[in-house]
Amino acid sequence: MKKIIMIILVIILICGFIYIKNYSKDKPENNTKKQVKEVVKNDLVSYNKNLKVLNNKLVNSKGENIVLRGVSTHGIQWYRKFANEHNMKILRDEWGANVFRIAMYTSEGGYLSNNSIKNDVKEIVDIAIDLDMYVIIDWHILSDGNPMDHIEEAKIFFSEMSKNYKNTPNIIYEICNEPNGNITWSNNVKPYAEEITKIIRKNSNNIIIVGTTNWCQNLEDALYNPLEDNNTMYALHFYSGTHGYMRDKIKNIIDKIPIFVSEWGTGEADGNGQINIKESDEWLSVLKENNISWVNWSLSDKAETTAILKPNTDEYSLDDENLTESGKYIKKIMQSYK
Ligand code: IDC
């Protein structure tokens, strides 16, 4: 009898031991799964709420660092169709994007000649809100390089947008894409930004991104002559195949002003040319080390290097087979942030 009890006890002990061993093996795995899920959720608006600038960095409503990453449309007067819920959801869930930029050109058939394009902006903003993503409303000046040229139209546009999205934490206002040409920060861009900021601030304290001169390469503008508004960030734009020479200068001021890379591309300055993976890696490691948010150009199927999709791609298809070399690279990089 005693022998039998002993044998049963030993069996119970062995089973217990095996159970504990397996349990402790399972646990870290479960934790990891949970963590990944939390991290994704923690990247979105319902968790982070209103963004602000603190010590020159973008932080959430609790003051924690947040890094936004995502893609920009090409000009929506041409490539509106790709900014649909299907694609934006894939960008969020499979790529790990938490921001989406709407490039609303002012000239070249954009807002100035057809202001009903603002309805497309609203439609895309509403999709982003539904998807719990941040969204950048970009007044995309380009051939019209002096933002002062159309300040009256910009005032009307930003007044309407900021009223419409009054208490909406998702929105980020990018008030002049790439100032360029015969202009200066102090005479043109800064006074423009002050006027538009006043308009937006009547309704919203959300982040405002201001383009710097020379197509968003002159961050010294802001370093030596900053705007007063404390939720303003300054745009840095680079194209990996062309602008590598800027990196050292940027590294020197990266902690001194709030920087947002609201547009960058893997190719050359015209959006085309050679793709440069090595330079893109270098840039992204600097951005990552410094918690800088970025948006890649562009979600389109235009026959150019920096387009994410191959020419003639269906508007509801972000499948790997339709991605260009740049598209595949951007997907991989975004996933590495998850
Ligand atoms: C470019 C497009 C190009 C188009 C041009 C003018 O890639 O096809 O002809 O605009 O509309 C920017 C601009 C962005 C550019 C992009 C790439 O913000 O609008 O798009 N780029 O050239 N600055 C530097 C590069």
mmCIF file of C-alpha atoms and ligand atoms in Angstrom:
data_model
loop_
_atom_site.group_PDB
_atom_site.id
_atom_site.type_symbol
_atom_site.label_atom_id
_atom_site.label_comp_id
_atom_site.label_asym_id
_atom_site.label_seq_id
_atom_site.Cartn_x
_atom_site.Cartn_y
_atom_site.Cartn_z
ATOM 1 C CA MET A 1 0.000 0.000 0.000
ATOM 2 C CA LYS A 2 2.746 2.465 1.098
ATOM 3 C CA LYS A 3 4.628 1.642 -2.074
ATOM 4 C CA ILE A 4 1.611 2.488 -4.214
ATOM 5 C CA ILE A 5 1.086 5.832 -2.411
ATOM 6 C CA MET A 6 4.769 6.639 -2.909
ATOM 7 C CA ILE A 7 4.535 5.863 -6.621
ATOM 8 C CA ILE A 8 1.402 8.061 -6.963
ATOM 9 C CA LEU A 9 3.145 10.901 -5.091
ATOM 10 C CA VAL A 10 6.196 10.651 -7.352
ATOM 11 C CA ILE A 11 3.934 10.718 -10.437
ATOM 12 C CA ILE A 12 2.120 13.821 -9.105
ATOM 13 C CA LEU A 13 5.467 15.493 -8.432
ATOM 14 C CA ILE A 14 6.759 14.717 -11.918
ATOM 15 C CA CYS A 15 3.534 15.988 -13.525
ATOM 16 C CA GLY A 16 3.710 19.137 -11.419
ATOM 17 C CA PHE A 17 7.298 19.693 -12.440
ATOM 18 C CA ILE A 18 6.484 19.243 -16.141
ATOM 19 C CA TYR A 19 3.494 21.628 -15.808
ATOM 20 C CA ILE A 20 5.544 24.356 -14.117
ATOM 21 C CA LYS A 21 8.305 24.002 -16.700
ATOM 22 C CA ASN A 22 5.901 24.349 -19.632
ATOM 23 C CA TYR A 23 3.986 27.163 -18.010
ATOM 24 C CA SER A 24 7.070 29.246 -17.470
ATOM 25 C CA LYS A 25 8.084 28.496 -21.048
ATOM 26 C CA ASP A 26 4.742 29.764 -22.347
ATOM 27 C CA LYS A 27 4.646 32.903 -20.344
ATOM 28 C CA PRO A 28 7.246 35.045 -22.088
ATOM 29 C CA GLU A 29 5.679 34.141 -25.414
ATOM 30 C CA ASN A 30 2.289 35.316 -24.252
ATOM 31 C CA ASN A 31 3.824 38.478 -22.925
ATOM 32 C CA THR A 32 5.526 39.204 -26.204
ATOM 33 C CA LYS A 33 2.286 38.770 -28.120
ATOM 34 C CA LYS A 34 0.501 41.078 -25.746
ATOM 35 C CA GLN A 35 3.253 43.658 -25.994
ATOM 36 C CA VAL A 36 3.170 43.792 -29.796
ATOM 37 C CA LYS A 37 -0.561 44.364 -29.731
ATOM 38 C CA GLU A 38 -0.282 47.085 -27.109
ATOM 39 C CA VAL A 39 2.506 48.791 -29.012
ATOM 40 C CA VAL A 40 0.377 49.022 -32.156
ATOM 41 C CA LYS A 41 -2.568 50.381 -30.232
ATOM 42 C CA ASN A 42 -0.318 52.761 -28.345
ATOM 43 C CA ASP A 43 0.739 54.318 -31.630
ATOM 44 C CA LEU A 44 -2.724 55.530 -32.514
ATOM 45 C CA VAL A 45 -4.813 58.576 -31.637
ATOM 46 C CA SER A 46 -7.170 57.127 -29.030
ATOM 47 C CA TYR A 47 -4.183 56.326 -26.843
ATOM 48 C CA ASN A 48 -1.996 59.372 -27.552
ATOM 49 C CA LYS A 49 -4.693 62.013 -28.015
ATOM 50 C CA ASN A 50 -3.535 65.608 -28.433
ATOM 51 C CA LEU A 51 0.066 65.931 -29.520
ATOM 52 C CA LYS A 52 2.357 68.683 -28.394
ATOM 53 C CA VAL A 53 5.958 69.776 -28.498
ATOM 54 C CA LEU A 54 8.006 69.268 -25.348
ATOM 55 C CA ASN A 55 11.749 69.941 -25.212
ATOM 56 C CA ASN A 56 11.771 70.101 -29.020
ATOM 57 C CA LYS A 57 10.255 66.616 -29.360
ATOM 58 C CA LEU A 58 6.803 65.454 -30.332
ATOM 59 C CA VAL A 59 4.986 63.983 -27.319
ATOM 60 C CA ASN A 60 1.505 62.678 -26.590
ATOM 61 C CA SER A 61 -1.014 64.099 -24.127
ATOM 62 C CA LYS A 62 0.802 62.344 -21.249
ATOM 63 C CA GLY A 63 4.131 63.820 -22.269
ATOM 64 C CA GLU A 64 5.488 60.518 -23.625
ATOM 65 C CA ASN A 65 7.572 60.510 -26.817
ATOM 66 C CA ILE A 66 5.717 59.538 -29.949
ATOM 67 C CA VAL A 67 7.131 58.926 -33.406
ATOM 68 C CA LEU A 68 4.774 59.211 -36.345
ATOM 69 C CA ARG A 69 5.589 57.414 -39.573
ATOM 70 C CA GLY A 70 3.522 56.980 -42.677
ATOM 71 C CA VAL A 71 3.154 57.904 -46.297
ATOM 72 C CA SER A 72 2.008 60.928 -48.257
ATOM 73 C CA THR A 73 -0.341 60.944 -51.183
ATOM 74 C CA HIS A 74 1.014 62.341 -54.419
ATOM 75 C CA GLY A 75 -0.958 65.416 -55.530
ATOM 76 C CA ILE A 76 -4.585 64.498 -54.865
ATOM 77 C CA GLN A 77 -5.671 66.310 -58.040
ATOM 78 C CA TRP A 78 -3.974 63.389 -59.839
ATOM 79 C CA TYR A 79 -3.755 60.444 -57.449
ATOM 80 C CA ARG A 80 -6.727 60.868 -55.111
ATOM 81 C CA LYS A 81 -7.956 57.333 -55.775
ATOM 82 C CA PHE A 82 -5.185 55.634 -53.797
ATOM 83 C CA ALA A 83 -6.164 57.436 -50.579
ATOM 84 C CA ASN A 84 -9.018 55.089 -49.758
ATOM 85 C CA GLU A 85 -10.004 53.234 -46.621
ATOM 86 C CA HIS A 86 -8.845 49.872 -47.926
ATOM 87 C CA ASN A 87 -5.288 51.079 -48.523
ATOM 88 C CA MET A 88 -5.066 53.227 -45.406
ATOM 89 C CA LYS A 89 -6.175 50.321 -43.239
ATOM 90 C CA ILE A 90 -3.495 48.088 -44.758
ATOM 91 C CA LEU A 91 -0.940 50.824 -44.171
ATOM 92 C CA ARG A 92 -2.017 50.956 -40.531
ATOM 93 C CA ASP A 93 -2.413 47.247 -39.798
ATOM 94 C CA GLU A 94 0.186 45.611 -41.993
ATOM 95 C CA TRP A 95 2.788 48.309 -42.466
ATOM 96 C CA GLY A 96 2.461 49.959 -39.048
ATOM 97 C CA ALA A 97 1.640 53.492 -40.205
ATOM 98 C CA ASN A 98 0.095 55.867 -37.688
ATOM 99 C CA VAL A 99 0.004 58.994 -39.838
ATOM 100 C CA PHE A 100 -1.181 59.815 -43.359
ATOM 101 C CA ARG A 101 -0.370 62.998 -45.303
ATOM 102 C CA ILE A 102 -2.735 64.601 -47.783
ATOM 103 C CA ALA A 103 -0.768 66.617 -50.356
ATOM 104 C CA MET A 104 -3.236 69.209 -51.572
ATOM 105 C CA TYR A 105 -1.352 71.134 -54.256
ATOM 106 C CA THR A 106 -2.234 74.789 -54.460
ATOM 107 C CA SER A 107 -1.151 75.304 -58.088
ATOM 108 C CA GLU A 108 -0.840 72.764 -60.931
ATOM 109 C CA GLY A 109 -4.577 72.147 -60.980
ATOM 110 C CA GLY A 110 -4.926 72.128 -57.202
ATOM 111 C CA TYR A 111 -6.899 74.290 -54.761
ATOM 112 C CA LEU A 112 -6.276 77.662 -56.407
ATOM 113 C CA SER A 113 -7.964 76.671 -59.629
ATOM 114 C CA ASN A 114 -10.531 74.311 -58.113
ATOM 115 C CA ASN A 115 -11.269 74.759 -54.440
ATOM 116 C CA SER A 116 -13.751 71.894 -54.380
ATOM 117 C CA ILE A 117 -10.653 69.747 -53.901
ATOM 118 C CA LYS A 118 -11.083 70.602 -50.217
ATOM 119 C CA ASN A 119 -13.937 68.100 -50.190
ATOM 120 C CA ASP A 120 -11.487 65.368 -51.097
ATOM 121 C CA VAL A 121 -9.282 66.527 -48.249
ATOM 122 C CA LYS A 122 -12.227 66.238 -45.860
ATOM 123 C CA GLU A 123 -13.151 62.796 -47.132
ATOM 124 C CA ILE A 124 -9.613 61.522 -46.604
ATOM 125 C CA VAL A 125 -9.351 63.188 -43.188
ATOM 126 C CA ASP A 126 -12.577 61.458 -42.169
ATOM 127 C CA ILE A 127 -11.210 58.077 -43.195
ATOM 128 C CA ALA A 128 -8.094 58.707 -41.107
ATOM 129 C CA ILE A 129 -10.251 59.695 -38.125
ATOM 130 C CA ASP A 130 -12.261 56.472 -38.477
ATOM 131 C CA LEU A 131 -9.012 54.537 -38.564
ATOM 132 C CA ASP A 132 -7.709 56.281 -35.425
ATOM 133 C CA MET A 133 -4.705 57.657 -37.342
ATOM 134 C CA TYR A 134 -3.070 61.061 -37.328
ATOM 135 C CA VAL A 135 -3.504 62.980 -40.560
ATOM 136 C CA ILE A 136 -1.568 65.891 -42.066
ATOM 137 C CA ILE A 137 -3.445 68.497 -44.084
ATOM 138 C CA ASP A 138 -0.737 69.797 -46.397
ATOM 139 C CA TRP A 139 -1.093 73.144 -48.227
ATOM 140 C CA HIS A 140 1.247 71.952 -50.942
ATOM 141 C CA ILE A 141 2.909 75.014 -52.410
ATOM 142 C CA LEU A 142 5.642 74.110 -54.899
ATOM 143 C CA SER A 143 5.833 76.009 -58.198
ATOM 144 C CA ASP A 144 4.208 78.855 -56.236
ATOM 145 C CA GLY A 145 7.199 78.985 -53.894
ATOM 146 C CA ASN A 146 6.350 82.162 -51.981
ATOM 147 C CA PRO A 147 3.644 81.334 -49.428
ATOM 148 C CA MET A 148 2.729 85.029 -49.224
ATOM 149 C CA ASP A 149 1.445 84.934 -52.822
ATOM 150 C CA HIS A 150 -1.744 83.171 -51.767
ATOM 151 C CA ILE A 151 -1.997 83.951 -48.085
ATOM 152 C CA GLU A 152 -5.603 85.132 -48.393
ATOM 153 C CA GLU A 153 -6.695 81.801 -49.868
ATOM 154 C CA ALA A 154 -4.653 79.971 -47.227
ATOM 155 C CA LYS A 155 -6.393 81.918 -44.451
ATOM 156 C CA ILE A 156 -9.807 80.919 -45.739
ATOM 157 C CA PHE A 157 -8.765 77.294 -46.152
ATOM 158 C CA PHE A 158 -7.190 76.895 -42.707
ATOM 159 C CA SER A 159 -9.990 78.773 -41.024
ATOM 160 C CA GLU A 160 -12.496 76.359 -42.517
ATOM 161 C CA MET A 161 -10.446 73.260 -41.756
ATOM 162 C CA SER A 162 -9.677 74.201 -38.174
ATOM 163 C CA LYS A 163 -13.328 75.079 -37.505
ATOM 164 C CA ASN A 164 -14.470 71.860 -39.064
ATOM 165 C CA TYR A 165 -12.037 69.777 -37.005
ATOM 166 C CA LYS A 166 -12.168 71.830 -33.858
ATOM 167 C CA ASN A 167 -11.764 69.237 -31.132
ATOM 168 C CA THR A 168 -10.128 66.585 -33.249
ATOM 169 C CA PRO A 169 -6.732 65.417 -31.993
ATOM 170 C CA ASN A 170 -5.963 63.580 -35.268
ATOM 171 C CA ILE A 171 -5.250 66.689 -37.326
ATOM 172 C CA ILE A 172 -1.833 68.182 -38.034
ATOM 173 C CA TYR A 173 -1.678 71.390 -40.091
ATOM 174 C CA GLU A 174 1.189 71.693 -42.589
ATOM 175 C CA ILE A 175 0.789 75.245 -43.753
ATOM 176 C CA CYS A 176 3.330 75.568 -46.598
ATOM 177 C CA ASN A 177 4.904 72.544 -48.202
ATOM 178 C CA GLU A 178 8.193 73.795 -49.661
ATOM 179 C CA PRO A 179 8.888 77.515 -49.752
ATOM 180 C CA ASN A 180 11.409 78.183 -52.517
ATOM 181 C CA GLY A 181 12.636 80.775 -54.977
ATOM 182 C CA ASN A 182 13.513 84.359 -54.326
ATOM 183 C CA ILE A 183 12.227 84.585 -50.754
ATOM 184 C CA THR A 184 13.548 84.701 -47.216
ATOM 185 C CA TRP A 185 12.403 83.282 -43.929
ATOM 186 C CA SER A 186 12.121 86.607 -42.176
ATOM 187 C CA ASN A 187 10.397 88.513 -44.990
ATOM 188 C CA ASN A 188 8.073 85.862 -46.364
ATOM 189 C CA VAL A 189 7.724 82.535 -44.586
ATOM 190 C CA LYS A 190 7.781 83.685 -40.972
ATOM 191 C CA PRO A 191 5.178 86.453 -41.402
ATOM 192 C CA TYR A 192 3.020 84.019 -43.376
ATOM 193 C CA ALA A 193 3.300 81.394 -40.632
ATOM 194 C CA GLU A 194 2.404 83.955 -37.956
ATOM 195 C CA GLU A 195 -0.765 84.967 -39.799
ATOM 196 C CA ILE A 196 -1.916 81.420 -40.506
ATOM 197 C CA THR A 197 -1.065 80.288 -36.975
ATOM 198 C CA LYS A 198 -3.295 83.035 -35.606
ATOM 199 C CA ILE A 199 -6.165 81.748 -37.726
ATOM 200 C CA ILE A 200 -5.697 78.110 -36.721
ATOM 201 C CA ARG A 201 -5.215 78.929 -33.043
ATOM 202 C CA LYS A 202 -8.695 80.438 -32.860
ATOM 203 C CA ASN A 203 -9.979 76.879 -33.135
ATOM 204 C CA SER A 204 -7.226 74.427 -32.412
ATOM 205 C CA ASN A 205 -4.019 73.977 -30.507
ATOM 206 C CA ASN A 206 -2.892 71.044 -32.665
ATOM 207 C CA ILE A 207 0.590 70.720 -34.146
ATOM 208 C CA ILE A 208 1.451 73.093 -37.000
ATOM 209 C CA ILE A 209 4.282 72.186 -39.375
ATOM 210 C CA VAL A 210 6.010 75.092 -41.110
ATOM 211 C CA GLY A 211 8.139 74.597 -44.212
ATOM 212 C CA THR A 212 11.585 76.148 -44.185
ATOM 213 C CA THR A 213 13.186 77.894 -47.164
ATOM 214 C CA ASN A 214 14.980 76.205 -50.051
ATOM 215 C CA TRP A 215 12.435 73.354 -50.266
ATOM 216 C CA CYS A 216 12.583 72.676 -46.510
ATOM 217 C CA GLN A 217 16.334 72.358 -46.259
ATOM 218 C CA ASN A 218 17.162 75.539 -44.316
ATOM 219 C CA LEU A 219 16.421 74.607 -40.742
ATOM 220 C CA GLU A 220 18.760 77.391 -39.649
ATOM 221 C CA ASP A 221 15.808 79.648 -40.412
ATOM 222 C CA ALA A 222 14.063 78.357 -37.351
ATOM 223 C CA LEU A 223 17.163 77.916 -35.254
ATOM 224 C CA TYR A 224 18.093 81.613 -35.449
ATOM 225 C CA ASN A 225 14.645 83.115 -35.807
ATOM 226 C CA PRO A 226 12.027 80.774 -34.340
ATOM 227 C CA LEU A 227 8.294 81.267 -34.298
ATOM 228 C CA GLU A 228 6.712 82.004 -30.960
ATOM 229 C CA ASP A 229 3.980 79.410 -31.116
ATOM 230 C CA ASN A 230 4.915 76.490 -28.891
ATOM 231 C CA ASN A 231 3.172 73.735 -30.866
ATOM 232 C CA THR A 232 4.987 74.520 -34.086
ATOM 233 C CA MET A 233 7.428 72.132 -35.726
ATOM 234 C CA TYR A 234 9.722 72.803 -38.678
ATOM 235 C CA ALA A 235 9.743 70.707 -41.825
ATOM 236 C CA LEU A 236 12.876 69.013 -43.052
ATOM 237 C CA HIS A 237 12.579 67.410 -46.495
ATOM 238 C CA PHE A 238 15.265 65.239 -48.093
ATOM 239 C CA TYR A 239 15.636 62.918 -51.061
ATOM 240 C CA SER A 240 18.199 60.212 -50.302
ATOM 241 C CA GLY A 241 19.869 60.213 -53.707
ATOM 242 C CA THR A 242 20.594 63.955 -53.567
ATOM 243 C CA HIS A 243 20.693 65.403 -50.075
ATOM 244 C CA GLY A 244 23.113 63.205 -48.107
ATOM 245 C CA TYR A 245 25.400 66.222 -47.696
ATOM 246 C CA MET A 246 22.827 67.846 -45.407
ATOM 247 C CA ARG A 247 22.941 65.153 -42.766
ATOM 248 C CA ASP A 248 25.883 66.446 -40.717
ATOM 249 C CA LYS A 249 24.393 69.909 -40.472
ATOM 250 C CA ILE A 250 21.055 68.417 -39.430
ATOM 251 C CA LYS A 251 22.690 66.232 -36.764
ATOM 252 C CA ASN A 252 24.077 69.386 -35.181
ATOM 253 C CA ILE A 253 20.711 71.041 -34.734
ATOM 254 C CA ILE A 254 18.444 68.048 -34.375
ATOM 255 C CA ASP A 255 17.874 68.582 -30.640
ATOM 256 C CA LYS A 256 17.744 72.360 -30.817
ATOM 257 C CA ILE A 257 14.471 72.823 -32.705
ATOM 258 C CA PRO A 258 11.345 70.679 -33.179
ATOM 259 C CA ILE A 259 11.783 68.889 -36.520
ATOM 260 C CA PHE A 260 9.199 66.934 -38.503
ATOM 261 C CA VAL A 261 10.234 65.180 -41.728
ATOM 262 C CA SER A 262 6.917 65.674 -43.468
ATOM 263 C CA GLU A 263 8.268 64.468 -46.812
ATOM 264 C CA TRP A 264 11.252 62.377 -47.881
ATOM 265 C CA GLY A 265 11.931 60.069 -50.772
ATOM 266 C CA THR A 266 14.279 57.184 -51.518
ATOM 267 C CA GLY A 267 15.286 58.605 -54.906
ATOM 268 C CA GLU A 268 16.628 61.927 -56.188
ATOM 269 C CA ALA A 269 15.335 65.464 -55.619
ATOM 270 C CA ASP A 270 12.917 65.359 -58.557
ATOM 271 C CA GLY A 271 11.243 62.254 -57.140
ATOM 272 C CA ASN A 272 12.833 60.108 -59.806
ATOM 273 C CA GLY A 273 16.389 58.908 -60.608
ATOM 274 C CA GLN A 274 18.310 56.215 -58.770
ATOM 275 C CA ILE A 275 16.963 54.738 -55.564
ATOM 276 C CA ASN A 276 19.557 55.038 -52.793
ATOM 277 C CA ILE A 277 19.050 52.439 -50.076
ATOM 278 C CA LYS A 278 22.349 53.057 -48.328
ATOM 279 C CA GLU A 279 21.618 56.769 -47.885
ATOM 280 C CA SER A 280 18.020 56.036 -46.896
ATOM 281 C CA ASP A 281 19.295 53.683 -44.165
ATOM 282 C CA GLU A 282 21.668 56.375 -42.900
ATOM 283 C CA TRP A 283 18.936 58.999 -42.778
ATOM 284 C CA LEU A 284 16.475 56.703 -41.063
ATOM 285 C CA SER A 285 18.931 55.701 -38.386
ATOM 286 C CA VAL A 286 19.465 59.386 -37.541
ATOM 287 C CA LEU A 287 15.687 59.921 -37.436
ATOM 288 C CA LYS A 288 15.144 56.844 -35.275
ATOM 289 C CA GLU A 289 17.873 57.738 -32.789
ATOM 290 C CA ASN A 290 16.323 61.159 -32.339
ATOM 291 C CA ASN A 291 12.637 60.184 -32.263
ATOM 292 C CA ILE A 292 11.889 62.193 -35.388
ATOM 293 C CA SER A 293 8.592 61.567 -37.163
ATOM 294 C CA TRP A 294 8.556 61.059 -40.927
ATOM 295 C CA VAL A 295 6.329 60.678 -43.949
ATOM 296 C CA ASN A 296 7.430 59.029 -47.173
ATOM 297 C CA TRP A 297 6.674 60.302 -50.687
ATOM 298 C CA SER A 298 4.451 58.906 -52.226
ATOM 299 C CA LEU A 299 1.398 56.643 -52.360
ATOM 300 C CA SER A 300 0.969 56.658 -56.132
ATOM 301 C CA ASP A 301 1.619 54.575 -59.224
ATOM 302 C CA LYS A 302 3.357 57.363 -61.115
ATOM 303 C CA ALA A 303 6.254 56.048 -63.212
ATOM 304 C CA GLU A 304 8.916 57.502 -60.922
ATOM 305 C CA THR A 305 11.380 56.006 -58.436
ATOM 306 C CA THR A 306 9.779 57.329 -55.266
ATOM 307 C CA ALA A 307 6.277 56.035 -56.045
ATOM 308 C CA ILE A 308 5.288 53.145 -53.801
ATOM 309 C CA LEU A 309 3.240 51.393 -56.477
ATOM 310 C CA LYS A 310 4.134 50.157 -59.936
ATOM 311 C CA PRO A 311 2.469 51.930 -62.880
ATOM 312 C CA ASN A 312 -1.130 50.878 -63.579
ATOM 313 C CA THR A 313 -1.753 49.441 -60.130
ATOM 314 C CA ASP A 314 -5.360 48.976 -59.133
ATOM 315 C CA GLU A 315 -6.530 51.521 -56.575
ATOM 316 C CA TYR A 316 -7.354 48.805 -54.036
ATOM 317 C CA SER A 317 -4.131 46.894 -54.134
ATOM 318 C CA LEU A 318 -1.145 47.237 -51.884
ATOM 319 C CA ASP A 319 -0.101 43.615 -52.456
ATOM 320 C CA ASP A 320 3.625 42.962 -52.499
ATOM 321 C CA GLU A 321 3.538 42.162 -56.223
ATOM 322 C CA ASN A 322 2.445 45.748 -56.936
ATOM 323 C CA LEU A 323 5.116 47.426 -54.813
ATOM 324 C CA THR A 324 8.095 49.133 -56.417
ATOM 325 C CA GLU A 325 11.559 48.715 -54.940
ATOM 326 C CA SER A 326 10.880 51.862 -52.939
ATOM 327 C CA GLY A 327 7.491 50.544 -51.794
ATOM 328 C CA LYS A 328 9.004 47.287 -50.542
ATOM 329 C CA TYR A 329 11.725 49.166 -48.696
ATOM 330 C CA ILE A 330 9.291 51.555 -47.014
ATOM 331 C CA LYS A 331 7.041 48.698 -45.928
ATOM 332 C CA LYS A 332 9.993 46.875 -44.355
ATOM 333 C CA ILE A 333 11.221 50.001 -42.583
ATOM 334 C CA MET A 334 7.773 50.871 -41.230
ATOM 335 C CA GLN A 335 7.330 47.333 -39.947
ATOM 336 C CA SER A 336 10.601 47.610 -38.040
ATOM 337 C CA TYR A 337 8.988 50.311 -35.865
ATOM 338 C CA LYS A 338 6.127 48.057 -34.698
HETATM 339 C C1 IDC B 1 6.883 66.106 -57.726
HETATM 340 C C2 IDC B 1 6.460 64.891 -58.450
HETATM 341 C C3 IDC B 1 6.591 65.125 -59.903
HETATM 342 C C4 IDC B 1 5.825 66.370 -60.277
HETATM 343 C C5 IDC B 1 6.297 67.504 -59.461
HETATM 344 C C6 IDC B 1 5.554 68.740 -59.752
HETATM 345 O O1 IDC B 1 7.209 63.769 -58.041
HETATM 346 O O2 IDC B 1 6.096 64.033 -60.601
HETATM 347 O O3 IDC B 1 6.021 66.641 -61.613
HETATM 348 O O4 IDC B 1 6.158 67.198 -58.107
HETATM 349 O O5 IDC B 1 4.254 68.606 -59.391
HETATM 350 C C7 IDC B 1 8.957 67.632 -53.711
HETATM 351 C C8 IDC B 1 7.544 68.087 -53.719
HETATM 352 C C9 IDC B 1 6.677 67.075 -54.376
HETATM 353 C C10 IDC B 1 7.444 66.513 -55.543
HETATM 354 C C11 IDC B 1 8.522 65.648 -54.931
HETATM 355 C C12 IDC B 1 9.248 64.764 -55.894
HETATM 356 O O6 IDC B 1 7.082 68.392 -52.450
HETATM 357 O O7 IDC B 1 5.484 67.688 -54.750
HETATM 358 O O8 IDC B 1 6.687 65.865 -56.363
HETATM 359 N N1 IDC B 1 9.435 66.562 -54.345
HETATM 360 O O9 IDC B 1 9.740 65.480 -56.926
HETATM 361 N N2 IDC B 1 9.991 68.236 -53.174
HETATM 362 C C13 IDC B 1 11.104 67.566 -53.472
HETATM 363 C C14 IDC B 1 10.767 66.497 -54.207
#
